[in-house]
């Protein structure tokens, strides 16, 4: 079976068989087999290619690392566990937001705490102008999923929908900005995901608790890790099920 992830990663980065063959010191036909036949390169070659295309080895070759090894690596991907999202230091959020230069991906319902930062929206616009890809997923305010979550978190009827509409008002300056995409999702939100390049905050959701009071994980992506990639793929799944946000 062809390795479409590898093929796509090479195309996105403007790399052909010759580029990869030269970097890994193998014959171009070997590289072609890695793509068209799904052959798995040696670890040293996987590391080189992953660095070239800025993807994790686990994303490009999901079956290359043994499950027990993935479990060991996952522990190293966890930078810190916070008992509540609102216990995450402001300085960490500021660093993650400020340092991101390639990817900002947010899966949330409202996340009003982000737009409470006076410069947040302008920062996103500036990052998009500099070439970063900004993807924002909000809960669809009128969806039954949002209404259910509002009840489950004991917020009251219509409270979460109102919070989302309030948050959207802050994001209006980003409408039509190249590099910024905003969508509505109607999924059951098991986790809110805040990705900034190769770091991520995962805000778990606990029945009966508001998101700010639920545990959160600070993750850092590792080349052969599986944990960061799991949440990243989850984001992509929701993205593909979403629709353009209608303000």
PDB file of C-alpha atoms in Angstrom:
ATOM      1  CA  UNK A   1       0.000   0.000   0.000  1.00  0.00           C
ATOM      2  CA  UNK A   2       1.300   3.426  -0.941  1.00  0.00           C
ATOM      3  CA  UNK A   3       2.403   5.799   1.814  1.00  0.00           C
ATOM      4  CA  UNK A   4       0.163   8.756   1.001  1.00  0.00           C
ATOM      5  CA  UNK A   5       1.215  10.658   4.107  1.00  0.00           C
ATOM      6  CA  UNK A   6       4.837  10.580   2.986  1.00  0.00           C
ATOM      7  CA  UNK A   7       3.893  11.507  -0.581  1.00  0.00           C
ATOM      8  CA  UNK A   8       1.808  14.458   0.614  1.00  0.00           C
ATOM      9  CA  UNK A   9       4.482  15.657   3.050  1.00  0.00           C
ATOM     10  CA  UNK A  10       7.113  15.691   0.309  1.00  0.00           C
ATOM     11  CA  UNK A  11       4.836  17.568  -2.093  1.00  0.00           C
ATOM     12  CA  UNK A  12       3.924  20.167   0.539  1.00  0.00           C
ATOM     13  CA  UNK A  13       7.598  20.855   1.105  1.00  0.00           C
ATOM     14  CA  UNK A  14       8.584  20.924  -2.566  1.00  0.00           C
ATOM     15  CA  UNK A  15      10.752  17.797  -2.304  1.00  0.00           C
ATOM     16  CA  UNK A  16      11.175  15.113  -4.943  1.00  0.00           C
ATOM     17  CA  UNK A  17      12.840  11.687  -5.074  1.00  0.00           C
ATOM     18  CA  UNK A  18      16.248  13.173  -5.788  1.00  0.00           C
ATOM     19  CA  UNK A  19      16.115  15.475  -2.753  1.00  0.00           C
ATOM     20  CA  UNK A  20      15.308  12.599  -0.425  1.00  0.00           C
ATOM     21  CA  UNK A  21      17.782  10.215  -2.082  1.00  0.00           C
ATOM     22  CA  UNK A  22      20.594  12.726  -1.649  1.00  0.00           C
ATOM     23  CA  UNK A  23      19.710  13.459   1.997  1.00  0.00           C
ATOM     24  CA  UNK A  24      19.491   9.770   2.941  1.00  0.00           C
ATOM     25  CA  UNK A  25      22.282   8.567   0.642  1.00  0.00           C
ATOM     26  CA  UNK A  26      20.143   5.936  -1.073  1.00  0.00           C
ATOM     27  CA  UNK A  27      19.058   5.266  -4.642  1.00  0.00           C
ATOM     28  CA  UNK A  28      16.010   7.273  -5.877  1.00  0.00           C
ATOM     29  CA  UNK A  29      14.302   3.967  -6.668  1.00  0.00           C
ATOM     30  CA  UNK A  30      14.510   3.079  -2.986  1.00  0.00           C
ATOM     31  CA  UNK A  31      12.788   6.343  -2.105  1.00  0.00           C
ATOM     32  CA  UNK A  32      10.127   5.596  -4.711  1.00  0.00           C
ATOM     33  CA  UNK A  33       9.446   2.237  -3.064  1.00  0.00           C
ATOM     34  CA  UNK A  34       9.091   3.965   0.319  1.00  0.00           C
ATOM     35  CA  UNK A  35       6.305   6.008  -1.260  1.00  0.00           C
ATOM     36  CA  UNK A  36       4.589   3.754  -3.788  1.00  0.00           C
ATOM     37  CA  UNK A  37       4.948   0.421  -1.973  1.00  0.00           C
ATOM     38  CA  UNK A  38       4.831   1.647   1.595  1.00  0.00           C
ATOM     39  CA  UNK A  39       8.221   0.205   2.456  1.00  0.00           C
ATOM     40  CA  UNK A  40       9.519   1.337   5.850  1.00  0.00           C
ATOM     41  CA  UNK A  41      12.947   3.031   5.833  1.00  0.00           C
ATOM     42  CA  UNK A  42      15.638   2.332   8.401  1.00  0.00           C
ATOM     43  CA  UNK A  43      15.354   4.453  11.578  1.00  0.00           C
ATOM     44  CA  UNK A  44      18.206   6.786  10.554  1.00  0.00           C
ATOM     45  CA  UNK A  45      16.440   7.457   7.235  1.00  0.00           C
ATOM     46  CA  UNK A  46      13.071   7.984   8.919  1.00  0.00           C
ATOM     47  CA  UNK A  47      14.624  10.569  11.214  1.00  0.00           C
ATOM     48  CA  UNK A  48      16.198  12.435   8.288  1.00  0.00           C
ATOM     49  CA  UNK A  49      12.991  12.492   6.247  1.00  0.00           C
ATOM     50  CA  UNK A  50      10.830  13.508   9.218  1.00  0.00           C
ATOM     51  CA  UNK A  51      13.162  16.450   9.819  1.00  0.00           C
ATOM     52  CA  UNK A  52      13.007  17.452   6.156  1.00  0.00           C
ATOM     53  CA  UNK A  53       9.205  17.527   6.019  1.00  0.00           C
ATOM     54  CA  UNK A  54       8.691  18.714   9.621  1.00  0.00           C
ATOM     55  CA  UNK A  55       6.426  15.836  10.556  1.00  0.00           C
ATOM     56  CA  UNK A  56       6.767  13.194  13.257  1.00  0.00           C
ATOM     57  CA  UNK A  57       8.061   9.770  12.353  1.00  0.00           C
ATOM     58  CA  UNK A  58       4.979   8.250  13.921  1.00  0.00           C
ATOM     59  CA  UNK A  59       2.725  10.272  11.598  1.00  0.00           C
ATOM     60  CA  UNK A  60       4.632   9.200   8.484  1.00  0.00           C
ATOM     61  CA  UNK A  61       5.099   5.556   9.546  1.00  0.00           C
ATOM     62  CA  UNK A  62       2.481   4.712  12.215  1.00  0.00           C
ATOM     63  CA  UNK A  63       3.509   1.047  12.446  1.00  0.00           C
ATOM     64  CA  UNK A  64       7.271   1.543  12.520  1.00  0.00           C
ATOM     65  CA  UNK A  65       7.585   1.892  16.300  1.00  0.00           C
ATOM     66  CA  UNK A  66       6.588  -0.990  18.565  1.00  0.00           C
ATOM     67  CA  UNK A  67       3.552  -0.324  20.820  1.00  0.00           C
ATOM     68  CA  UNK A  68       5.552  -0.778  24.011  1.00  0.00           C
ATOM     69  CA  UNK A  69       8.130   1.729  22.791  1.00  0.00           C
ATOM     70  CA  UNK A  70       5.360   4.200  21.926  1.00  0.00           C
ATOM     71  CA  UNK A  71       4.046   3.868  25.476  1.00  0.00           C
ATOM     72  CA  UNK A  72       7.481   4.717  26.866  1.00  0.00           C
ATOM     73  CA  UNK A  73       7.874   7.727  24.584  1.00  0.00           C
ATOM     74  CA  UNK A  74       4.388   9.036  25.458  1.00  0.00           C
ATOM     75  CA  UNK A  75       5.557   9.676  29.000  1.00  0.00           C
ATOM     76  CA  UNK A  76       8.265  11.968  27.653  1.00  0.00           C
ATOM     77  CA  UNK A  77       5.748  13.894  25.543  1.00  0.00           C
ATOM     78  CA  UNK A  78       3.950  15.036  28.686  1.00  0.00           C
ATOM     79  CA  UNK A  79       5.704  18.170  29.902  1.00  0.00           C
ATOM     80  CA  UNK A  80       3.349  18.711  32.824  1.00  0.00           C
ATOM     81  CA  UNK A  81      -0.110  17.806  34.077  1.00  0.00           C
ATOM     82  CA  UNK A  82      -2.218  20.588  35.598  1.00  0.00           C
ATOM     83  CA  UNK A  83      -5.125  19.728  37.911  1.00  0.00           C
ATOM     84  CA  UNK A  84      -7.207  22.546  36.406  1.00  0.00           C
ATOM     85  CA  UNK A  85      -6.877  24.552  33.204  1.00  0.00           C
ATOM     86  CA  UNK A  86      -7.028  27.792  35.156  1.00  0.00           C
ATOM     87  CA  UNK A  87      -3.902  26.737  37.066  1.00  0.00           C
ATOM     88  CA  UNK A  88      -1.786  26.915  33.901  1.00  0.00           C
ATOM     89  CA  UNK A  89       0.572  29.877  34.330  1.00  0.00           C
ATOM     90  CA  UNK A  90      -0.205  32.943  32.238  1.00  0.00           C
ATOM     91  CA  UNK A  91       3.467  32.987  31.246  1.00  0.00           C
ATOM     92  CA  UNK A  92       3.127  29.590  29.580  1.00  0.00           C
ATOM     93  CA  UNK A  93       0.159  30.673  27.483  1.00  0.00           C
ATOM     94  CA  UNK A  94       1.996  33.856  26.518  1.00  0.00           C
ATOM     95  CA  UNK A  95       5.080  31.894  25.441  1.00  0.00           C
ATOM     96  CA  UNK A  96       3.128  29.324  23.447  1.00  0.00           C
ATOM     97  CA  UNK A  97       1.128  31.995  21.644  1.00  0.00           C
ATOM     98  CA  UNK A  98       4.098  34.279  21.095  1.00  0.00           C
ATOM     99  CA  UNK A  99       6.502  31.615  19.814  1.00  0.00           C
ATOM    100  CA  UNK A 100       4.148  29.888  17.343  1.00  0.00           C
ATOM    101  CA  UNK A 101       5.212  30.536  13.758  1.00  0.00           C
ATOM    102  CA  UNK A 102       3.775  27.692  11.659  1.00  0.00           C
ATOM    103  CA  UNK A 103       0.607  26.263  13.219  1.00  0.00           C
ATOM    104  CA  UNK A 104      -2.062  27.563  15.544  1.00  0.00           C
ATOM    105  CA  UNK A 105      -4.931  25.081  15.817  1.00  0.00           C
ATOM    106  CA  UNK A 106      -7.680  25.596  18.378  1.00  0.00           C
ATOM    107  CA  UNK A 107     -10.564  23.202  19.003  1.00  0.00           C
ATOM    108  CA  UNK A 108     -12.944  24.621  21.592  1.00  0.00           C
ATOM    109  CA  UNK A 109     -16.430  25.842  22.286  1.00  0.00           C
ATOM    110  CA  UNK A 110     -15.679  29.442  23.250  1.00  0.00           C
ATOM    111  CA  UNK A 111     -12.379  29.671  25.172  1.00  0.00           C
ATOM    112  CA  UNK A 112     -13.109  33.237  26.226  1.00  0.00           C
ATOM    113  CA  UNK A 113      -9.964  33.239  28.352  1.00  0.00           C
ATOM    114  CA  UNK A 114      -7.889  33.515  25.160  1.00  0.00           C
ATOM    115  CA  UNK A 115      -9.555  36.650  23.837  1.00  0.00           C
ATOM    116  CA  UNK A 116      -9.205  38.300  27.225  1.00  0.00           C
ATOM    117  CA  UNK A 117      -5.620  38.920  26.080  1.00  0.00           C
ATOM    118  CA  UNK A 118      -5.712  42.390  24.451  1.00  0.00           C
ATOM    119  CA  UNK A 119      -3.226  41.454  21.708  1.00  0.00           C
ATOM    120  CA  UNK A 120      -4.379  37.906  20.962  1.00  0.00           C
ATOM    121  CA  UNK A 121      -6.381  38.601  17.780  1.00  0.00           C
ATOM    122  CA  UNK A 122      -3.696  40.923  16.420  1.00  0.00           C
ATOM    123  CA  UNK A 123      -1.088  38.263  17.144  1.00  0.00           C
ATOM    124  CA  UNK A 124      -3.044  35.704  15.117  1.00  0.00           C
ATOM    125  CA  UNK A 125      -3.380  38.134  12.206  1.00  0.00           C
ATOM    126  CA  UNK A 126       0.347  38.902  12.300  1.00  0.00           C
ATOM    127  CA  UNK A 127       1.260  35.226  12.388  1.00  0.00           C
ATOM    128  CA  UNK A 128      -1.000  34.517   9.407  1.00  0.00           C
ATOM    129  CA  UNK A 129       0.621  37.391   7.499  1.00  0.00           C
ATOM    130  CA  UNK A 130       4.018  35.836   8.241  1.00  0.00           C
ATOM    131  CA  UNK A 131       2.944  32.504   6.759  1.00  0.00           C
ATOM    132  CA  UNK A 132       1.478  30.572   9.691  1.00  0.00           C
ATOM    133  CA  UNK A 133      -1.648  28.485   9.192  1.00  0.00           C
ATOM    134  CA  UNK A 134      -4.363  29.445  11.669  1.00  0.00           C
ATOM    135  CA  UNK A 135      -7.281  27.012  12.061  1.00  0.00           C
ATOM    136  CA  UNK A 136      -9.985  27.820  14.601  1.00  0.00           C
ATOM    137  CA  UNK A 137     -12.858  25.484  15.481  1.00  0.00           C
ATOM    138  CA  UNK A 138     -15.748  26.858  17.543  1.00  0.00           C
ATOM    139  CA  UNK A 139     -18.807  25.046  18.820  1.00  0.00           C
ATOM    140  CA  UNK A 140     -21.839  25.844  16.663  1.00  0.00           C
ATOM    141  CA  UNK A 141     -23.890  28.049  19.024  1.00  0.00           C
ATOM    142  CA  UNK A 142     -27.330  26.745  18.012  1.00  0.00           C
ATOM    143  CA  UNK A 143     -26.360  23.062  17.959  1.00  0.00           C
ATOM    144  CA  UNK A 144     -27.888  20.530  20.363  1.00  0.00           C
ATOM    145  CA  UNK A 145     -24.356  19.472  21.317  1.00  0.00           C
ATOM    146  CA  UNK A 146     -23.634  22.925  22.731  1.00  0.00           C
ATOM    147  CA  UNK A 147     -26.963  22.974  24.557  1.00  0.00           C
ATOM    148  CA  UNK A 148     -26.193  19.577  26.091  1.00  0.00           C
ATOM    149  CA  UNK A 149     -22.714  20.669  27.183  1.00  0.00           C
ATOM    150  CA  UNK A 150     -24.163  23.791  28.783  1.00  0.00           C
ATOM    151  CA  UNK A 151     -26.455  21.580  30.860  1.00  0.00           C
ATOM    152  CA  UNK A 152     -23.712  19.057  31.696  1.00  0.00           C
ATOM    153  CA  UNK A 153     -21.407  21.784  32.981  1.00  0.00           C
ATOM    154  CA  UNK A 154     -24.302  23.228  35.001  1.00  0.00           C
ATOM    155  CA  UNK A 155     -23.999  26.562  33.236  1.00  0.00           C
ATOM    156  CA  UNK A 156     -27.695  27.079  32.667  1.00  0.00           C
ATOM    157  CA  UNK A 157     -29.859  27.056  29.563  1.00  0.00           C
ATOM    158  CA  UNK A 158     -28.246  28.936  26.671  1.00  0.00           C
ATOM    159  CA  UNK A 159     -25.212  30.093  28.659  1.00  0.00           C
ATOM    160  CA  UNK A 160     -22.561  28.309  26.609  1.00  0.00           C
ATOM    161  CA  UNK A 161     -24.140  29.422  23.333  1.00  0.00           C
ATOM    162  CA  UNK A 162     -24.021  33.000  24.584  1.00  0.00           C
ATOM    163  CA  UNK A 163     -20.369  32.591  25.536  1.00  0.00           C
ATOM    164  CA  UNK A 164     -19.547  31.353  22.031  1.00  0.00           C
ATOM    165  CA  UNK A 165     -21.307  34.313  20.414  1.00  0.00           C
ATOM    166  CA  UNK A 166     -19.461  36.632  22.759  1.00  0.00           C
ATOM    167  CA  UNK A 167     -16.126  35.065  21.783  1.00  0.00           C
ATOM    168  CA  UNK A 168     -16.937  35.230  18.067  1.00  0.00           C
ATOM    169  CA  UNK A 169     -17.361  38.989  18.307  1.00  0.00           C
ATOM    170  CA  UNK A 170     -13.661  39.263  19.152  1.00  0.00           C
ATOM    171  CA  UNK A 171     -12.668  37.161  16.131  1.00  0.00           C
ATOM    172  CA  UNK A 172     -14.550  39.266  13.560  1.00  0.00           C
ATOM    173  CA  UNK A 173     -11.392  41.202  12.536  1.00  0.00           C
ATOM    174  CA  UNK A 174      -9.979  37.871  11.295  1.00  0.00           C
ATOM    175  CA  UNK A 175     -12.789  37.272   8.794  1.00  0.00           C
ATOM    176  CA  UNK A 176     -11.269  37.149   5.319  1.00  0.00           C
ATOM    177  CA  UNK A 177      -7.673  37.349   6.563  1.00  0.00           C
ATOM    178  CA  UNK A 178      -5.491  35.100   4.354  1.00  0.00           C
ATOM    179  CA  UNK A 179      -4.140  32.168   6.305  1.00  0.00           C
ATOM    180  CA  UNK A 180      -6.937  32.227   8.891  1.00  0.00           C
ATOM    181  CA  UNK A 181      -9.750  29.678   8.675  1.00  0.00           C
ATOM    182  CA  UNK A 182     -12.651  29.585  11.123  1.00  0.00           C
ATOM    183  CA  UNK A 183     -15.239  26.817  11.324  1.00  0.00           C
ATOM    184  CA  UNK A 184     -18.129  25.547  13.445  1.00  0.00           C
ATOM    185  CA  UNK A 185     -18.185  21.980  14.774  1.00  0.00           C
ATOM    186  CA  UNK A 186     -21.034  19.963  16.217  1.00  0.00           C
ATOM    187  CA  UNK A 187     -19.029  17.196  17.834  1.00  0.00           C
ATOM    188  CA  UNK A 188     -19.131  15.917  21.383  1.00  0.00           C
ATOM    189  CA  UNK A 189     -16.109  17.774  22.707  1.00  0.00           C
ATOM    190  CA  UNK A 190     -14.137  15.278  24.774  1.00  0.00           C
ATOM    191  CA  UNK A 191     -11.118  17.595  24.892  1.00  0.00           C
ATOM    192  CA  UNK A 192     -10.372  21.176  23.935  1.00  0.00           C
ATOM    193  CA  UNK A 193      -7.130  21.280  21.963  1.00  0.00           C
ATOM    194  CA  UNK A 194      -4.815  24.275  21.757  1.00  0.00           C
ATOM    195  CA  UNK A 195      -1.888  23.580  19.439  1.00  0.00           C
ATOM    196  CA  UNK A 196       0.977  26.017  18.919  1.00  0.00           C
ATOM    197  CA  UNK A 197       3.547  24.505  16.535  1.00  0.00           C
ATOM    198  CA  UNK A 198       5.011  21.465  18.315  1.00  0.00           C
ATOM    199  CA  UNK A 199       3.468  22.142  21.711  1.00  0.00           C
ATOM    200  CA  UNK A 200      -0.099  21.640  22.805  1.00  0.00           C
ATOM    201  CA  UNK A 201      -2.433  22.160  25.731  1.00  0.00           C
ATOM    202  CA  UNK A 202      -5.135  19.506  25.973  1.00  0.00           C
ATOM    203  CA  UNK A 203      -7.965  20.560  28.273  1.00  0.00           C
ATOM    204  CA  UNK A 204      -9.822  17.391  29.207  1.00  0.00           C
ATOM    205  CA  UNK A 205     -13.535  17.630  29.944  1.00  0.00           C
ATOM    206  CA  UNK A 206     -15.076  16.072  33.033  1.00  0.00           C
ATOM    207  CA  UNK A 207     -18.818  15.604  33.409  1.00  0.00           C
ATOM    208  CA  UNK A 208     -20.262  18.166  35.786  1.00  0.00           C
ATOM    209  CA  UNK A 209     -17.223  20.464  35.704  1.00  0.00           C
ATOM    210  CA  UNK A 210     -16.565  23.576  33.652  1.00  0.00           C
ATOM    211  CA  UNK A 211     -13.565  23.410  31.352  1.00  0.00           C
ATOM    212  CA  UNK A 212     -11.557  25.835  33.462  1.00  0.00           C
ATOM    213  CA  UNK A 213     -11.791  23.438  36.401  1.00  0.00           C
ATOM    214  CA  UNK A 214     -10.901  20.260  34.468  1.00  0.00           C
ATOM    215  CA  UNK A 215      -7.375  18.789  34.192  1.00  0.00           C
ATOM    216  CA  UNK A 216      -5.046  19.815  31.372  1.00  0.00           C
ATOM    217  CA  UNK A 217      -1.950  18.334  29.753  1.00  0.00           C
ATOM    218  CA  UNK A 218       0.990  20.272  28.372  1.00  0.00           C
ATOM    219  CA  UNK A 219       2.437  18.169  25.530  1.00  0.00           C
ATOM    220  CA  UNK A 220       5.553  18.553  23.431  1.00  0.00           C
ATOM    221  CA  UNK A 221       5.770  16.679  20.142  1.00  0.00           C
ATOM    222  CA  UNK A 222       8.504  14.039  19.794  1.00  0.00           C
ATOM    223  CA  UNK A 223       9.583  12.524  16.489  1.00  0.00           C
ATOM    224  CA  UNK A 224       8.552   8.963  17.346  1.00  0.00           C
ATOM    225  CA  UNK A 225       5.835   9.883  19.839  1.00  0.00           C
ATOM    226  CA  UNK A 226       2.196   8.898  19.580  1.00  0.00           C
ATOM    227  CA  UNK A 227       0.385  11.040  22.162  1.00  0.00           C
ATOM    228  CA  UNK A 228       0.710  14.462  20.516  1.00  0.00           C
ATOM    229  CA  UNK A 229      -0.096  12.871  17.144  1.00  0.00           C
ATOM    230  CA  UNK A 230      -3.292  11.299  18.506  1.00  0.00           C
ATOM    231  CA  UNK A 231      -4.707  14.669  19.513  1.00  0.00           C
ATOM    232  CA  UNK A 232      -3.481  16.276  16.295  1.00  0.00           C
ATOM    233  CA  UNK A 233      -5.294  13.656  14.234  1.00  0.00           C
ATOM    234  CA  UNK A 234      -8.396  14.159  16.350  1.00  0.00           C
ATOM    235  CA  UNK A 235      -8.292  17.858  15.510  1.00  0.00           C
ATOM    236  CA  UNK A 236      -8.070  17.029  11.800  1.00  0.00           C
ATOM    237  CA  UNK A 237     -11.022  14.644  12.072  1.00  0.00           C
ATOM    238  CA  UNK A 238     -13.213  17.325  13.627  1.00  0.00           C
ATOM    239  CA  UNK A 239     -11.972  19.865  11.086  1.00  0.00           C
ATOM    240  CA  UNK A 240     -13.057  17.631   8.217  1.00  0.00           C
ATOM    241  CA  UNK A 241     -16.527  17.278   9.741  1.00  0.00           C
ATOM    242  CA  UNK A 242     -16.965  21.008  10.368  1.00  0.00           C
ATOM    243  CA  UNK A 243     -18.401  23.797   8.246  1.00  0.00           C
ATOM    244  CA  UNK A 244     -17.303  27.421   7.648  1.00  0.00           C
ATOM    245  CA  UNK A 245     -18.234  29.636  10.556  1.00  0.00           C
ATOM    246  CA  UNK A 246     -21.205  31.885   9.869  1.00  0.00           C
ATOM    247  CA  UNK A 247     -20.871  35.004  11.981  1.00  0.00           C
TER     248      UNK A 247
END
